[in-house]
Every structure is written in C-alpha cells, then in structure tokens.
Amino acid sequence: MALSHQPKNFDVFLSFRGEDTRYGFVSHLYKALDQQGIRTFIDDNLHRGENISEALLKTIENSSASIIVFSKNYASSSWCLDELVKIIKCTQKVLPVFYQVDPSEVRKQTGDFGKALAKLEKKIKDKTKIQRWRDALSEAANRSGWEDKNSCTESELVQKIVEEISNSEFIQMPSNDATMQLVGINSRMEAVAKFLNIESNDVRMVGITGLGGIGKTTIAKAIYHSFSNHFKAKSFVENVREGSKTEEGKIRLQQTLLKGILEDKNLSVDTLYEARINQILRLKKVLIILDDVDNADQIETLLGKCEGFAFGSRIILTTRYKSLLVNRNGLSTYDYGVKELDEDEAIELFRMHAFPSNEVLEDYLELEKQVISYAKGLPLALKVMGRDLCEKPTDYWEDALDCYKTNPHEDIQNILKRSYEGLTNKEKNIFLDIACFFKEYGMRYDMIKDVLKACGLNPEYGIRNLIDKCLLTFDRSNYLSMHDLLQQMGMDIVRQQAPQKLGERSRLWCYEEALDVLTKDMGSDKIQSIILWSPKSKPEEVQLKAQFHKMKNLRLLWIRNVRCCNGPLECLPNGLSLLDWREYPFSLWPPNFFPKNLVVLNLPFILLKEPVVKQQKFESVTYVDFSGCDLITKIPDLSLTPNITRLILLHCKNLVEIDDSVGRLDKLKLWNLWDCKKLETLPNCLEMKSLKRLNLLGCGRLKKFPIISPEMKEGAHLLSKNRKRKEGARLPDSIYNLQHIESLELTGNFIFPKNVEIDRQPMCDSLGCSSKYVFPRLRKLRLNSFEIHTEIKFILNYCCPRTLKELEIYDINCHRQNPKIVQDISLQSGLGLPMDTESGLDLVSALDSSNVDGFDLGSSSVDQPSTPQVKKKKSKTRKTQLQTQIRSDRIRIQCL
C-alpha cells in the first residue's frame, strides 16, 4: 500500500554530468537558485542505471525551464543525453551553460566533447537513438545561454545566471495554478493581504519577517503575482543584501527597480540615481518589493527617505530584521511574522522533494515522521532533506537522520548562520548561552536577563536585538525560545570551536562529553557553561574535587542526578553567575569561593549548617531555590543575602522554622512555601516592601500568621491554608496593612479581625453598618472549604470593593446545613457586592452535589435586586447548573 500526493511543478530542472560539476559549479548554482526562492530540481542519485527513470522524465515535464550544464564529459553519459532529448522535446525554456567547453564543439560534436560522444556511440547499436542525441546537442547549443570564459569567475557566472533567471517571466510571474500549488501559501497570502489593504488610498510598508529559510521570498513572489495588476507600476528587486555590497551592485539594483517601474527592459543605469527614483515614485502608484534587506542604507539607496510616494502605493520588504520597519518617515508600517508550516503542510512539502514518483511506501512512514519532527516546520529544512533522501533506501534514511542530529546539513546551516554572523560578540555570546544552556534550563526572561547582566553581556539590548533578528521569540509565559534548528546551529558553532578537544569548547551540554571533561580533568579557561545531568534513573557516581580549578571563566553551572563519591570540593570558580546543584553533598564551601557575581543559587544543602552561610556574603544573589530539600529544618539568618527577589521553598517537607531575618528582605518579590507541611514558625513580622506574592498553601501547621508591617505596600497576591477548619485561624489586625493586595486565596476557616482601626477610621463589626473596604484594590477573592457563615458575610461586605473582578467560593458545605446561605450570598447587595457596583456581575455558579436539590437563582438587576426563586426539582445527574446574570464580571460558587 502507498500514499500519494499531487505532483508539484519546479521552476528549473538542472541537467549536468556529475563527475565534472556536481561538487563544484553545479552545487554553487543550485544553492544560489534555491536561496532566491527558485524551485530547482537536482537529481542527487549518484548511482544511475543505463536507462533514465520514469520519475525523472515526469519531473522534466513538470519543470518550467531546464538549465543544461555542458561539460567535457557530458556526452559520455547516455543518461545525460536521454535527459537532453526529453528536455528539448517538452521544455519550452532551454538554457545552456557551456562550462569549460566551447559552444561550437557541442554544436558540431567535435574536439574532446565529440571524442567522448564517439566513444559512447561504439557501445550503442541503436543508430536512431544516436541521431536523436546529436540533433538535441545541436539544437541546445544554438540556444542563447552562458559561456564560461577565462575573464569570468565561477561566482560571477553563477550570479549572472541567477539574475537573468530571477528576472524571467516564467519565474517572476508564475501562473495562478503554480501559485496555488505552493504549500501553505493561501493562508499566508491572506494574512499579508490584510496588512496591505489594497483598497485603502494611504501609503503602506509591510515587512515579511522571519528566520532564514522560512519562506519569505516565496510569499513575496506570490503576493507580487496576485496584486501587481492593481498598480500602474511595479518592481520586484531580489537579493538586495548581496547586491548592495559594492557600488556596481547598488547600481544594478537601482536599474532593476527602474526597469520595472518604467517598464523599460532596455534601460541602462551607469551611476547611482536616487534623486531620479524619488521623482518617479511621486508620479505613480507603485508596488515595490525589496527582497532580503538587512539594513536601512539599502532601503535608502533604492527608495530614498521613503517620502513622497504616490497615494495607494505599497512597499514590501522581506527581511530578518523587524526594526527596519520602524521610523520610516511617517509611513504606516506593518509586520507579518511568517509562521512555520503545520504538520500537514510540512508533510506535503517534504514529499514533493523526497518522493517525485508521488508515492510513499509504508516502510518510510515512520522515518518520515522523524524528518518532520526534526524540521519543525521550516520549509528550507524540509526541501533540503527531501532532496537529500530522495529515492534512497531506508537504511540510508536511518543513517542520515542520526547524522543530522549532530552534523546539521550544510545547506541548512549556511542559511541560518547568516543572521548569527551579523551579531556583535556580546550578542553571539547571549545567543550561544541560550542555545546551549538556558533553552534546556527553562528560565523566565527576567531571570535570564539578571544572570547575563552579571556576566557583563548587556542582555536588555542584546536580547531585544536577537528578537528583532528573528533568532529568539517570547512564548506566552514570558520564557525565551528559539527554533530547534537555530539551537542546533548554535551547538554546532560551539562544536566547531574545537572539534577534537572537548575541554577547549566554550560550552558543554552533552552529559557524556561534560563527564569526560570533568573526570579526565580536561578543563580549560575557555569553558563558560556546563550542564552535567545524568539521564539515568538513579544518580550516577562522579568524582569531583579540584577539576574546576582550570575553569576560571565558568559562568553557568548546572549539576543534577549525580552523586559525588569523594570530597570535599576544593574549588569553584568565583566568576559563577548561576549555580544550580540540588544534590550538593558537602557541608562546606570550597575555601576560596567568593562569587561576587552569583545571581542564581539553587544549592539547598549549603543551608544545613548556619555557620556555613555566615562564612560568605552573597550580595549579588537574587534567585534562591531550595525546593524539595528534605534535610532542611530551618532557614537560618539570610541577612548576608540582602538582594534576594525570589525565594522558592516548595515541598521542603521537614522545614519547621524560618528565621526572622527573612521577614526583613525588603527586595523579595516572590516567596513560595507551598506544601511545607511541617512549617510552624514564620518570621514574627513581615517588612518586605517589595513582596508581591506569598504562597502558604499546604502549610497547615502554622501556629500564627505574622504581623504585617505598614511598609508592605506592594503585596499583590496572598495564598494561605488552615487545616483547623472548625475553630478557624485568627488573622492579625495588621492583615489590613495589605492595602495594595489584588488577589487573596484562603483555604479552610479564617477569622478576620473586627473592631480595628484602618487609616484611623473604625470598622464596625455589625453587618448593617457602612464601612470602608479593607482591601480597596482587591480584584480576585477565592475562598476554599469555608464553613463559617458569618465570616463569608463579613468578607463579602468588607473586603469586596468596586475593583473586584473574580469571586470564587468553593466547598462551603452550605446546601445541607443551611440552604439559606446561598440566598444570603446572592441577595447581599447583588450577590454580596456593594449596591453601587458600576460594572455589575455575571454569575455562573455550579452546584456539584450527590442527588441534592438544585437552586435556581433566576435573574436580577443591579438597580432593583429581585428575590431569587427557589425551585425544588429532582436531580437526575450529579451536577446541576445555577445561573443568574447581572452584567459583566464573574462569580463562581460551588457547594459540596
């Protein structure tokens, strides 16, 4: 059984003699054509039979043009000559290249070229076939083409060929059918068309942006074809970056632009002509596409200051640099970031190149999945690998896929590496740090930024530039990310620093390689980051003692799932900015370890002995994570770490006490004590001016809640849990000092203080008394497992200001003990909110019960609250819905 797909056309079919040109001229020509988005077929089958395959004949038929590279041994191959006969027979556009051979020798079959043909003819008995070869050679040699002359270098010849083909109508103006056959083109054209808004009479510039090989040029050509008839003048200028390297190249680019706008193919430009171009652009509504632009000077050379365009004009740039769209003299600018192909599109594109016979055998399906996963939707990778694997056996595919993982294909690397090569040294270091360390580490942007800043790398500026150059992206959770193939490129760059000497590479991320360097003491001062994480299920024993002594420039160290079987550790580099070693086994620091730049410290065992901590000052440390450390029973004095902003103590199941000094960390923003089940004692007073989130969920043994200092003005989120459900935990009077709190989540029963002064105003304990809201900025309130009816009423009356957007009450055990509580909650000034609530509410309440009566609250308005109707009905399911609509925000009540 086989899977088939629709055949796809190629722009150019390459016919050549492999032994003469495959690894030289033809490889350069193919690469140049492909970089320009010209769909070029090259037959990579090195082991040809005597007879040309049927699949290859179909490919010739489905190509718009054929380039025939005549070389001295071309006529010695019956395969090449059969190709030529087919090309002459069915291809409209035949373009000969005479590579190190005279055209007359091909035309007349004389000289060395003729001798090669004569030698082959002696083996052929079919005289008719021989005559067809000779006729085809004569006809092809009479066509207009290119000749390899001594005055012309190979690179110049390739450039001439590519320029002429790029400007040919069969390339620049594809048919509608050809455009429709481009994989995934329709949705991308629609997205660009929305930005172009052709009907609008303003002047617009649209950038088609993305990493190399993503398909920017292909989309631009499709747009040019589809919309060019809307404009009086049009021009597609390709290869702007490469052409702008010399003055002659800039002149040629201007000439290409003017030829299109003026519709004069014979126009010749001898000098830079910016003023004339600006005059012309004012007179005509134009569509101009500048392809592969990488700096503002190139735009200025072709478009001047981008002012004075005729109404309705549209300018499109394809670029890897989003910043080129900024400050274009008041032009309306738009950025379309090209997305990777989805899985179905990726499969279609890959099969177009890997299976020209249009059939996929079942033996290849699993291997094909691996290719699709590897390419991650990058069209360039899919095309290159498709051609590389075309018509190869499955064992070849398996070896190739293994090879790709450590040695990316050169054609892919060269395209992606262009953006990297344009970076500054600091930007290159940031890119390599993210590719070889932080992408696996999974750290948020703000933390990465602080670490890299401590390394002296100016991350705010550098990271923004990497994002602008489409080398990095943000995901929705504010984590930095990059395409997997860009990461692989970065890793390959590091490998090439010292292919045979692991210890002289700047970064180590592979466990086996890092282990080799450490255990064999091969380290050097060139190493800047190490990940040593054993993939085995159990920690692996490693001997570490003095190995870090040679690594004076080590900045990032991450060790997991390894157990040191000797000690103590004699050395750690003082230049460390990040130290993450959860299983650190020693009770002492190395004697001369004074890390002035240390920002991230995830090394919990160091706190087992308080004197150890007092040995060092950690003034630069801002992120501390001791999660999961079972041996910690007390957090000691942290006054020597005054700059901590995040203190993570998740799952420290034996933690009982926290020193009072922690309550005075005035730069601490996030303090997470989730699931510290034995924790009893918090600091007596919290004076954390910067604290925004405190999580005490799962801390069910707390003896008392700390006093809240009036200095706590930044507290935004508080989550707490009390297991003493019946009597309720009493909150301190100072809880009302959290005047900036935005989110409050309480699990279990809590007793709020009454009869206290807030801003010198008494707060009544009678529900009938008007009061000031004790948390005036509260936006979200969530109560879990509350059983005290009066406390819920108190909270709804005194804690819920106009700013409240979400109210969630779960598991209040209300429907069996006192059904009236549901009515009270809903009736209390419009579901418990003040009567002057301006925005109103949208109640969506769910009663999750076991065969109990449901309550239908009906509907009401804010101005005239109506009494909800209680309807008794038999529940056929375990869940019934409770709904009422008042106006906007959201309340959820769940009674269990």
Coordinates of N, CA, C and O in Angstrom, one line a residue, residues 31-32 34-37 210-214 216-217 238-243 245 291-295 298 318-321 324 380 410-424 427-428 431 466 469-471 485-486 489-490 493:
K31 N 22.5 26.1 -5.1 CA 22.4 26.8 -3.9 C 21.9 28.3 -4.1 O 21.0 28.8 -3.4
A32 N 22.5 28.9 -5.1 CA 22.2 30.3 -5.4 C 20.7 30.4 -5.9 O 20.0 31.3 -5.5
D34 N 18.3 28.3 -5.2 CA 17.4 27.9 -4.1 C 17.2 29.1 -3.2 O 16.2 29.4 -2.6
Q35 N 18.3 29.8 -2.9 CA 18.3 31.0 -2.0 C 17.4 32.1 -2.5 O 16.8 32.9 -1.7
Q36 N 17.2 32.1 -3.8 CA 16.3 33.1 -4.4 C 14.9 32.6 -4.5 O 14.0 33.3 -5.1
G37 N 14.6 31.5 -3.9 CA 13.2 31.0 -4.0 C 12.8 30.4 -5.3 O 11.7 30.2 -5.6
G210 N 11.0 36.9 9.4 CA 11.2 35.6 9.9 C 12.6 35.1 9.7 O 13.4 35.7 9.0
L211 N 12.9 34.0 10.3 CA 14.3 33.4 10.2 C 14.6 32.9 8.8 O 13.6 32.7 8.0
G212 N 15.8 32.7 8.5 CA 16.2 32.2 7.2 C 15.6 30.9 6.9 O 15.5 30.0 7.7
G213 N 15.1 30.8 5.6 CA 14.5 29.5 5.2 C 13.1 29.3 5.5 O 12.5 28.3 5.3
I214 N 12.4 30.4 6.1 CA 11.0 30.2 6.5 C 10.1 30.5 5.3 O 8.9 30.1 5.4
K216 N 10.0 33.6 3.2 CA 9.7 35.0 3.0 C 9.6 35.4 1.5 O 8.7 36.0 1.0
T217 N 10.7 35.0 0.8 CA 10.7 35.3 -0.7 C 9.6 34.6 -1.4 O 9.0 35.2 -2.3
E238 N 15.3 41.6 -6.2 CA 15.7 40.5 -5.4 C 17.2 40.7 -4.9 O 17.9 41.5 -5.5
N239 N 17.5 39.9 -3.9 CA 18.9 39.8 -3.5 C 19.5 41.1 -3.1 O 20.6 41.4 -3.5
V240 N 18.7 42.0 -2.4 CA 19.2 43.3 -2.1 C 20.4 43.3 -1.2 O 21.4 44.0 -1.4
R241 N 20.5 42.4 -0.2 CA 21.6 42.4 0.7 C 22.9 42.1 0.0 O 23.9 42.8 0.1
E242 N 22.9 41.0 -0.8 CA 24.1 40.6 -1.6 C 24.5 41.7 -2.6 O 25.7 42.0 -2.7
G243 N 23.5 42.2 -3.3 CA 23.8 43.2 -4.3 C 24.3 44.5 -3.8 O 24.9 45.3 -4.6
K245 N 26.6 45.1 -1.7 CA 28.0 45.0 -1.1 C 29.0 45.9 -1.9 O 30.0 46.3 -1.3
D291 N 13.6 42.4 -1.7 CA 13.7 41.1 -1.2 C 15.1 40.9 -0.5 O 16.1 41.3 -1.1
D292 N 15.1 40.4 0.7 CA 16.3 40.2 1.5 C 17.1 41.4 1.8 O 18.2 41.7 1.4
V293 N 16.4 42.3 2.6 CA 17.0 43.6 3.1 C 17.5 43.4 4.5 O 16.9 42.8 5.3
D294 N 18.7 43.9 4.8 CA 19.2 43.7 6.1 C 19.8 45.0 6.8 O 20.2 44.9 7.9
N295 N 19.7 46.1 6.1 CA 19.9 47.4 6.8 C 19.3 48.5 6.2 O 18.8 48.5 5.0
Q298 N 20.3 50.2 2.6 CA 19.8 49.5 1.4 C 18.5 50.1 1.0 O 18.2 50.3 -0.2
T318 N 11.1 41.9 2.5 CA 11.4 40.6 3.1 C 12.7 40.8 3.9 O 13.7 41.2 3.3
T319 N 12.7 40.5 5.2 CA 13.9 40.7 6.0 C 13.8 39.9 7.2 O 12.8 39.4 7.7
R320 N 15.0 39.7 7.8 CA 15.1 39.0 9.1 C 15.1 40.1 10.2 O 15.3 39.7 11.4
Y321 N 15.1 41.3 9.9 CA 15.3 42.4 10.9 C 14.0 43.2 11.0 O 13.7 44.1 10.2
L324 N 13.7 47.3 10.9 CA 13.8 48.1 9.6 C 12.4 48.7 9.3 O 12.3 49.6 8.5
L380 N 12.9 25.4 4.4 CA 14.2 25.1 3.9 C 14.7 23.7 4.3 O 15.2 23.0 3.5
E410 N 24.7 21.1 5.6 CA 25.4 22.3 5.4 C 24.5 23.4 4.7 O 24.6 24.6 5.0
D411 N 23.6 23.0 3.8 CA 22.8 23.9 3.1 C 21.8 24.6 4.1 O 21.4 25.8 3.9
I412 N 21.4 23.9 5.1 CA 20.5 24.5 6.1 C 21.3 25.4 7.0 O 20.9 26.6 7.3
Q413 N 22.5 24.9 7.5 CA 23.3 25.7 8.4 C 23.7 27.1 7.7 O 23.7 28.1 8.4
N414 N 24.1 27.0 6.5 CA 24.6 28.2 5.8 C 23.6 29.3 5.8 O 23.9 30.5 5.9
I415 N 22.3 28.9 5.6 CA 21.2 29.9 5.5 C 21.0 30.5 6.9 O 20.9 31.7 7.1
L416 N 20.9 29.6 7.9 CA 20.6 30.1 9.3 C 21.7 30.9 9.9 O 21.5 31.8 10.6
K417 N 23.0 30.5 9.5 CA 24.1 31.1 10.1 C 24.3 32.6 9.7 O 25.0 33.4 10.4
R418 N 23.7 33.0 8.6 CA 23.9 34.4 8.1 C 23.4 35.4 9.2 O 24.1 36.4 9.4
S419 N 22.3 35.1 9.9 CA 21.9 36.1 10.9 C 22.9 36.1 12.1 O 23.2 37.1 12.7
Y420 N 23.4 34.9 12.4 CA 24.4 34.8 13.5 C 25.6 35.6 13.2 O 26.2 36.3 14.1
E421 N 26.1 35.5 12.0 CA 27.4 36.1 11.6 C 27.3 37.7 11.7 O 28.3 38.3 11.8
G422 N 26.1 38.2 11.6 CA 25.9 39.7 11.7 C 25.8 40.2 13.1 O 25.6 41.4 13.3
L423 N 26.0 39.3 14.1 CA 25.8 39.8 15.5 C 27.1 40.3 16.1 O 28.2 40.0 15.6
T424 N 27.0 41.1 17.1 CA 28.2 41.6 17.8 C 28.7 40.4 18.7 O 28.0 39.4 18.9
E427 N 26.3 39.8 21.6 CA 25.1 39.1 21.1 C 25.3 37.7 20.7 O 24.5 36.8 21.0
K428 N 26.5 37.4 20.2 CA 26.8 35.9 19.9 C 26.9 35.1 21.2 O 26.4 34.0 21.2
F431 N 23.4 34.5 22.4 CA 22.7 33.5 21.6 C 23.2 32.1 22.0 O 22.4 31.2 22.1
L466 N 18.3 40.2 19.3 CA 18.1 38.8 18.8 C 16.7 38.6 18.4 O 16.4 37.9 17.5
K469 N 16.0 40.2 15.1 CA 16.6 39.5 14.0 C 16.0 38.1 13.9 O 16.5 37.2 13.1
C470 N 14.9 37.8 14.5 CA 14.2 36.6 14.4 C 14.9 35.3 14.9 O 14.7 34.2 14.4
L471 N 15.9 35.6 15.8 CA 16.7 34.5 16.3 C 16.1 34.0 17.6 O 16.4 32.9 18.1
L485 N 16.1 24.2 15.1 CA 17.3 24.2 14.2 C 18.2 25.3 14.5 O 19.4 25.2 14.2
L486 N 17.7 26.4 15.0 CA 18.6 27.5 15.4 C 19.4 27.1 16.6 O 20.6 27.4 16.7
M489 N 22.1 24.8 15.3 CA 23.1 25.6 14.7 C 24.1 26.2 15.7 O 25.3 26.1 15.6
G490 N 23.5 26.7 16.8 CA 24.4 27.3 17.9 C 25.3 26.2 18.5 O 26.5 26.4 18.7
I493 N 28.1 25.5 16.1 CA 29.1 26.5 16.2 C 30.1 26.3 17.3 O 31.3 26.4 17.2

